[in-house]
PDB file of C-alpha atoms in Angstrom:
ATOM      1  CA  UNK A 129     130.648  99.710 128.615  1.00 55.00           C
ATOM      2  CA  UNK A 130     130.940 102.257 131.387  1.00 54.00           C
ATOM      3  CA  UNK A 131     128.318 103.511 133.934  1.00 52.00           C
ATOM      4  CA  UNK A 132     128.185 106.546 131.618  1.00 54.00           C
ATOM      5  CA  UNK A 133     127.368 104.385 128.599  1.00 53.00           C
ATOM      6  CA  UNK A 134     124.664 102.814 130.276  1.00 55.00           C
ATOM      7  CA  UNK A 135     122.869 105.682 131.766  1.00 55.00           C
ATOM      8  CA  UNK A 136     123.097 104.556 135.441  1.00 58.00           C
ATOM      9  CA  UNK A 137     124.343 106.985 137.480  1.00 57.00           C
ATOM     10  CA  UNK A 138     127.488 106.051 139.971  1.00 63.00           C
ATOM     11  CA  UNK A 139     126.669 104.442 143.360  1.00 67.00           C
ATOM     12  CA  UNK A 140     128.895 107.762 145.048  1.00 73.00           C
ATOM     13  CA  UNK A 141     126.780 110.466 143.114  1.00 69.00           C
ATOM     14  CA  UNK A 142     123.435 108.619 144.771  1.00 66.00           C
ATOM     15  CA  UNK A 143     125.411 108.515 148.356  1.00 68.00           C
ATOM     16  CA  UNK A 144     126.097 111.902 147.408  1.00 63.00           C
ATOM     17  CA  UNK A 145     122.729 113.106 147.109  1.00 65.00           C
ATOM     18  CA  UNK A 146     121.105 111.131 150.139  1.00 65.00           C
ATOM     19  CA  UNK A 147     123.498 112.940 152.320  1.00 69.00           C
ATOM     20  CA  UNK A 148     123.005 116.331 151.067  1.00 62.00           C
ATOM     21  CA  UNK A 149     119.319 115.651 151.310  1.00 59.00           C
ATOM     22  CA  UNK A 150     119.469 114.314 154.623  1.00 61.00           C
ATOM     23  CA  UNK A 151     121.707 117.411 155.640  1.00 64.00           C
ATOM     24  CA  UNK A 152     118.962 119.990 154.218  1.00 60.00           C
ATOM     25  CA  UNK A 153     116.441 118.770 156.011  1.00 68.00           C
ATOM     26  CA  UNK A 154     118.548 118.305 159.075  1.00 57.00           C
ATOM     27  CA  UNK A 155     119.361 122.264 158.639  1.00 58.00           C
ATOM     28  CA  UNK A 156     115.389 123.198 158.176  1.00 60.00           C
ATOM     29  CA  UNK A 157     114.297 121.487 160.951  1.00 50.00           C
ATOM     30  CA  UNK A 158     116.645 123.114 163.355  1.00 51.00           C
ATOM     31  CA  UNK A 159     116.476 126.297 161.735  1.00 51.00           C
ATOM     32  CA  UNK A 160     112.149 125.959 162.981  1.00 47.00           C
ATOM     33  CA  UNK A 161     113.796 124.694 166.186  1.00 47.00           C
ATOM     34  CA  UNK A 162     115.693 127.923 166.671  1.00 45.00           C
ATOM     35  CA  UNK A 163     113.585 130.315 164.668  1.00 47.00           C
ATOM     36  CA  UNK A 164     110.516 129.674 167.243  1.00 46.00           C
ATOM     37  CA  UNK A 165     113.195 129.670 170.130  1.00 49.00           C
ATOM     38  CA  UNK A 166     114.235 132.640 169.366  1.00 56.00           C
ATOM     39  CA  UNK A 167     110.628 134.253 168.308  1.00 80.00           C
ATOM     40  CA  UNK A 168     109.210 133.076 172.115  1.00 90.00           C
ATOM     41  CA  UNK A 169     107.748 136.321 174.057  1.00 92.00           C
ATOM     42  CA  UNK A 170     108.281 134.579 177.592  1.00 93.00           C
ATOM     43  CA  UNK A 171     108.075 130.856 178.574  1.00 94.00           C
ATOM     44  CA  UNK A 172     106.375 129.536 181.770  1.00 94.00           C
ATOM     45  CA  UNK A 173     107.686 127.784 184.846  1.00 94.00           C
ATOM     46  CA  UNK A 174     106.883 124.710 183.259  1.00 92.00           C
ATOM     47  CA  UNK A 175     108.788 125.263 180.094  1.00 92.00           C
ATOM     48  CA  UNK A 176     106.296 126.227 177.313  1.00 94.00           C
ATOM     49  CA  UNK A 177     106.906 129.039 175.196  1.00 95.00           C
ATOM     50  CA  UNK A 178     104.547 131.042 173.883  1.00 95.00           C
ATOM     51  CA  UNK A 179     104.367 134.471 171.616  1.00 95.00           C
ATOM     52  CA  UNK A 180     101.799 137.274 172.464  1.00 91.00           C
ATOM     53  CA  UNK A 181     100.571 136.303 168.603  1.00 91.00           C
ATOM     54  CA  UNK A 182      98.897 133.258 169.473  1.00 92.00           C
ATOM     55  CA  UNK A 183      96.367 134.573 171.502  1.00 93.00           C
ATOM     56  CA  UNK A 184      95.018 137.094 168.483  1.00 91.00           C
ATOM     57  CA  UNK A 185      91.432 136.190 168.552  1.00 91.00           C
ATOM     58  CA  UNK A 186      91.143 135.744 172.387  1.00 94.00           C
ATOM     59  CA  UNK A 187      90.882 137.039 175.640  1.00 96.00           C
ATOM     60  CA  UNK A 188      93.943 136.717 178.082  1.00 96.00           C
ATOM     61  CA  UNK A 189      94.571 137.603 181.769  1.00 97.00           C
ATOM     62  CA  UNK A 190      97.882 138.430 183.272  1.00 96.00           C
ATOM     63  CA  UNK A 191      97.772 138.521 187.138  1.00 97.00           C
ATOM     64  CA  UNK A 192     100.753 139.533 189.092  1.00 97.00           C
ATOM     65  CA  UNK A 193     101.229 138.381 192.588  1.00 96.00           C
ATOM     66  CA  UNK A 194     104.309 137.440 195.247  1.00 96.00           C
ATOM     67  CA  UNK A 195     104.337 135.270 198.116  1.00 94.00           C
ATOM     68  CA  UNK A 196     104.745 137.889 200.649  1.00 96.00           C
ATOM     69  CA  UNK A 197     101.408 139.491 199.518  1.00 96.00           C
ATOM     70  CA  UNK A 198      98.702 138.491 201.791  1.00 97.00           C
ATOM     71  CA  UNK A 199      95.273 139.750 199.170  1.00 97.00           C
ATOM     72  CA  UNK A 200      97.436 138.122 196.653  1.00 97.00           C
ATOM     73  CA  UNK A 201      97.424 134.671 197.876  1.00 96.00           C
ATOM     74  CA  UNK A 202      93.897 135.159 199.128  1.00 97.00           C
ATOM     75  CA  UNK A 203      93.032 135.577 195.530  1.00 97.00           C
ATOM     76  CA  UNK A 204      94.523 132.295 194.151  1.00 97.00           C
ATOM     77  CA  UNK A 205      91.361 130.156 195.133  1.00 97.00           C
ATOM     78  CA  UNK A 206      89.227 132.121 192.872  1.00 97.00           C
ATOM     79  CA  UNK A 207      91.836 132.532 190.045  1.00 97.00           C
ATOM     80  CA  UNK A 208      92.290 128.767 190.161  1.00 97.00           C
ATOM     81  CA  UNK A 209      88.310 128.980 189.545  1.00 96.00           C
ATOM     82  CA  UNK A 210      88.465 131.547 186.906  1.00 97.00           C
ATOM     83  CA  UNK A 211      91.286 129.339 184.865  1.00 95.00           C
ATOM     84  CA  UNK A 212      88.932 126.077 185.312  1.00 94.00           C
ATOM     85  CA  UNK A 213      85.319 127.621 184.163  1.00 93.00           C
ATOM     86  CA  UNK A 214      86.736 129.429 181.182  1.00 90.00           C
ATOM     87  CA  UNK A 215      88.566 126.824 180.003  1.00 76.00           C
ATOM     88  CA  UNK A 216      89.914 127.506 175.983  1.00 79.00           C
ATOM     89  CA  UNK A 217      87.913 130.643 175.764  1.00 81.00           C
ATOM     90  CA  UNK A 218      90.129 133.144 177.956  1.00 94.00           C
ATOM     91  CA  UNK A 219      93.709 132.342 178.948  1.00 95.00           C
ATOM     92  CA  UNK A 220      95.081 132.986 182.671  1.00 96.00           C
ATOM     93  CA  UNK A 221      98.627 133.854 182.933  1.00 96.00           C
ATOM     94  CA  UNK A 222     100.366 134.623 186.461  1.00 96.00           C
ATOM     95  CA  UNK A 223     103.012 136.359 186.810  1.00 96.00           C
ATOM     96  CA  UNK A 224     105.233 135.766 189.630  1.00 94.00           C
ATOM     97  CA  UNK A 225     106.791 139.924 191.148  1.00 94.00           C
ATOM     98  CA  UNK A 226     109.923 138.430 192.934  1.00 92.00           C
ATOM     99  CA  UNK A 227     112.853 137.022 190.524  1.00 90.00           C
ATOM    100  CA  UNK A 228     113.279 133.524 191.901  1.00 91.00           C
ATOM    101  CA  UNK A 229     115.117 129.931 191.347  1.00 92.00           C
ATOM    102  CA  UNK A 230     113.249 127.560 188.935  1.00 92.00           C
ATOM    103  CA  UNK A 231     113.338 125.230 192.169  1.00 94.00           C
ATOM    104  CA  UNK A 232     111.908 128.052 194.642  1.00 95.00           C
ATOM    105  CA  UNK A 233     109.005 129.248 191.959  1.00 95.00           C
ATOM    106  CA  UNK A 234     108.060 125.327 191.575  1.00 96.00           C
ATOM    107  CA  UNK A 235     107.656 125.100 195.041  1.00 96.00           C
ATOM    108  CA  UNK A 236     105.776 127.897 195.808  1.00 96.00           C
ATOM    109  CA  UNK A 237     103.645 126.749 192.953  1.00 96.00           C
ATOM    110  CA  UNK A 238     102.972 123.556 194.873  1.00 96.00           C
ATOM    111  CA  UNK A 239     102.657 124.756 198.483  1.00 96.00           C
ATOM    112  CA  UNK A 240      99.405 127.259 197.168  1.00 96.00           C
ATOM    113  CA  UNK A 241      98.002 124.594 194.738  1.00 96.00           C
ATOM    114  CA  UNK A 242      98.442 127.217 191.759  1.00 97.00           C
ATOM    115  CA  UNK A 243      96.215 125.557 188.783  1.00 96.00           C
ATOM    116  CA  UNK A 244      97.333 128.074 186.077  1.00 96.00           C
ATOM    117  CA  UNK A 245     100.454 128.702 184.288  1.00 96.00           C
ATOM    118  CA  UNK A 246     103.011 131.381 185.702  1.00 97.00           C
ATOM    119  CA  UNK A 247     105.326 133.419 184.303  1.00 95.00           C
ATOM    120  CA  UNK A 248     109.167 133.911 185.919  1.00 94.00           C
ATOM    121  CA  UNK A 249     109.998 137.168 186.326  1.00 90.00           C
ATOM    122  CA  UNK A 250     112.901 136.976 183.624  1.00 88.00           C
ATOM    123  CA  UNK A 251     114.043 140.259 182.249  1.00 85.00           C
ATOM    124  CA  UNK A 252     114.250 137.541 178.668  1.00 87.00           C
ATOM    125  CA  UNK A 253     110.186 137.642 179.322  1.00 89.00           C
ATOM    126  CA  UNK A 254     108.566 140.365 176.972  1.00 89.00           C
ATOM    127  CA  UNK A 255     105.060 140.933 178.755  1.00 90.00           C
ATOM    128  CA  UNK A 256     102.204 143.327 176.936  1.00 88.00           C
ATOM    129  CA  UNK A 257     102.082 145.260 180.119  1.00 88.00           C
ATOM    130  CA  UNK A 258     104.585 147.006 182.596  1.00 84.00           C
ATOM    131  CA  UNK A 259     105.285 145.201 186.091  1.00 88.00           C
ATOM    132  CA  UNK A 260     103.466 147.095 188.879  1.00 93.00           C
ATOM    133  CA  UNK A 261     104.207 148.984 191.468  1.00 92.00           C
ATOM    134  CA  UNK A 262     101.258 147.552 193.665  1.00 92.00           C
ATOM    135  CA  UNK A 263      99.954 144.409 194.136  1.00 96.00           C
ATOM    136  CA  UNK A 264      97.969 142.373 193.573  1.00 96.00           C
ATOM    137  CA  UNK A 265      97.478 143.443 189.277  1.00 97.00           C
ATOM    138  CA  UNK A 266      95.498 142.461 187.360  1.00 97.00           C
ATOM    139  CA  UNK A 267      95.441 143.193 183.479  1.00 97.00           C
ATOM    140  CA  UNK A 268      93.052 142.183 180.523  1.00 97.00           C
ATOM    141  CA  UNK A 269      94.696 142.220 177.365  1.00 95.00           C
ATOM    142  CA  UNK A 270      91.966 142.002 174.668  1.00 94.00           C
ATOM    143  CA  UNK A 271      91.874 140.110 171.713  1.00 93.00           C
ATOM    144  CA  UNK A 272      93.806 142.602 169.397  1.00 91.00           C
ATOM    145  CA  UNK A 273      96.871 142.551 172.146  1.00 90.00           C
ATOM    146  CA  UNK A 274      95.991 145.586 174.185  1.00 92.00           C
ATOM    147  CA  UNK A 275      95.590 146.576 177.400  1.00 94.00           C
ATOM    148  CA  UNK A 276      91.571 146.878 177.845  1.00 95.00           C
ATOM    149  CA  UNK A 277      91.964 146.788 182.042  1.00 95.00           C
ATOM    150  CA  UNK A 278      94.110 147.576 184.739  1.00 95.00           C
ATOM    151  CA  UNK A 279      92.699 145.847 188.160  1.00 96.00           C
ATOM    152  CA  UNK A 280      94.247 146.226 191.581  1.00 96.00           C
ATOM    153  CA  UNK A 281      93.519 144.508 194.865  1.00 96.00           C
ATOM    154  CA  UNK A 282      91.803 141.224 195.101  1.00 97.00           C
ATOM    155  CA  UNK A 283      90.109 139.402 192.163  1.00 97.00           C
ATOM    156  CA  UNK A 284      87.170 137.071 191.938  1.00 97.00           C
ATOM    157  CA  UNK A 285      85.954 134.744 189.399  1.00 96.00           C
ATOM    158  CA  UNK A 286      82.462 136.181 188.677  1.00 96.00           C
ATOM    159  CA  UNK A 287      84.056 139.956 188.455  1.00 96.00           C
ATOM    160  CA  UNK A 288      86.940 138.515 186.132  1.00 97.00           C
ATOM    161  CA  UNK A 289      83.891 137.142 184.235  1.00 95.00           C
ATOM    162  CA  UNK A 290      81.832 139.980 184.178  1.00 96.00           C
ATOM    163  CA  UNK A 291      84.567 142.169 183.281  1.00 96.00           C
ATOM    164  CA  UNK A 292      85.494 140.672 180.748  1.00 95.00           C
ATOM    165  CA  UNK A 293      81.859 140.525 179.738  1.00 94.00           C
ATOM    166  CA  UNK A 294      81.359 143.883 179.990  1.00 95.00           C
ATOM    167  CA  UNK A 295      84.759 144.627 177.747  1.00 95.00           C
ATOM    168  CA  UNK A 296      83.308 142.087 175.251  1.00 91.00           C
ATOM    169  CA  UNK A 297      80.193 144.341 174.810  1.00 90.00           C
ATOM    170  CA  UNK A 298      82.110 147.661 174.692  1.00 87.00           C
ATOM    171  CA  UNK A 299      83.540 146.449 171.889  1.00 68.00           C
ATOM    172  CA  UNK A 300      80.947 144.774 169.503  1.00 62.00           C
TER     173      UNK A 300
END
């Protein structure tokens, strides 16, 4: 009697199907792999990649600043304040003017004790707002993905807070 016969199925046609299986879901997970690769809006210095749709729902604050700006690095005491007392509710993004190394912008990262994530400026970066022509900048984006504030010159925590407050209210 053959394998036929029997109703067993051939050793090969079970390799067979293990590898094919194995080889689908090979393809699907690299196909996630490169589908959110390529659907990233801008990654940090630190590697994580993010898309302007995640924050839907929530308050986020892009501030741009450079190490030859004096009010900028003034201000990075109180944003490291901001980023700590609103912890999960509002999301602090910097965003560094000057196009530098990985190396460089992780240094400078360490030498002002920066405690919130920055952006390179990478032209691969897509940004809800255009880069500035003065500095320091300051923009709120609100939770529908727009623009709701435009600040320049130095920034505090309680009039980042109340701002934002004051945006919340305008539009309840």
């Amino acid at each position: 009697m053959t394998m036929q016969e029997t109703g067993k199925s051939s050793p090969t046609k079970g390799v067979f199907f293990v590898i094919a299986l194995l080889v689908g879901i090979a393809s699907l997970v690299l196909g996630v792999i490169a589908a959110n690769r390529v659907n990233a809006d801008f990654e940090t210095a630190n590697g994580v990649e993010y898309r302007w749709q995640q924050f839907e729902g929530k308050w986020v604050v892009v501030n741009y600043f450079a190490k030859w700006c004096a009010p900028c690095l003034r201000e990075l005491p109180e944003l490291n304040r901001f980023a700590k007392s609103t912890g999960n509710n509002i999301k602090l993004f910097g965003v560094n003017y000057d196009p530098m190394a990985a190396a460089d912008l992780a240094a400078m990262i360490a030498e002002f004790d920066i405690q919130f994530e920055v952006i390179p400026n990478d032209p691969e970066n897509t940004l809800p707002t255009p880069t500035p022509s003065y500095l320091p900048a300051t923009f709120i984006i609100s939770p529908e993905g727009k623009v709701a504030a435009s600040l320049f010159g130095e920034q505090t925590e309680a009039g980042l807070i109340q701002k934002i407050d004051a945006l919340k209210s305008q539009s309840l």
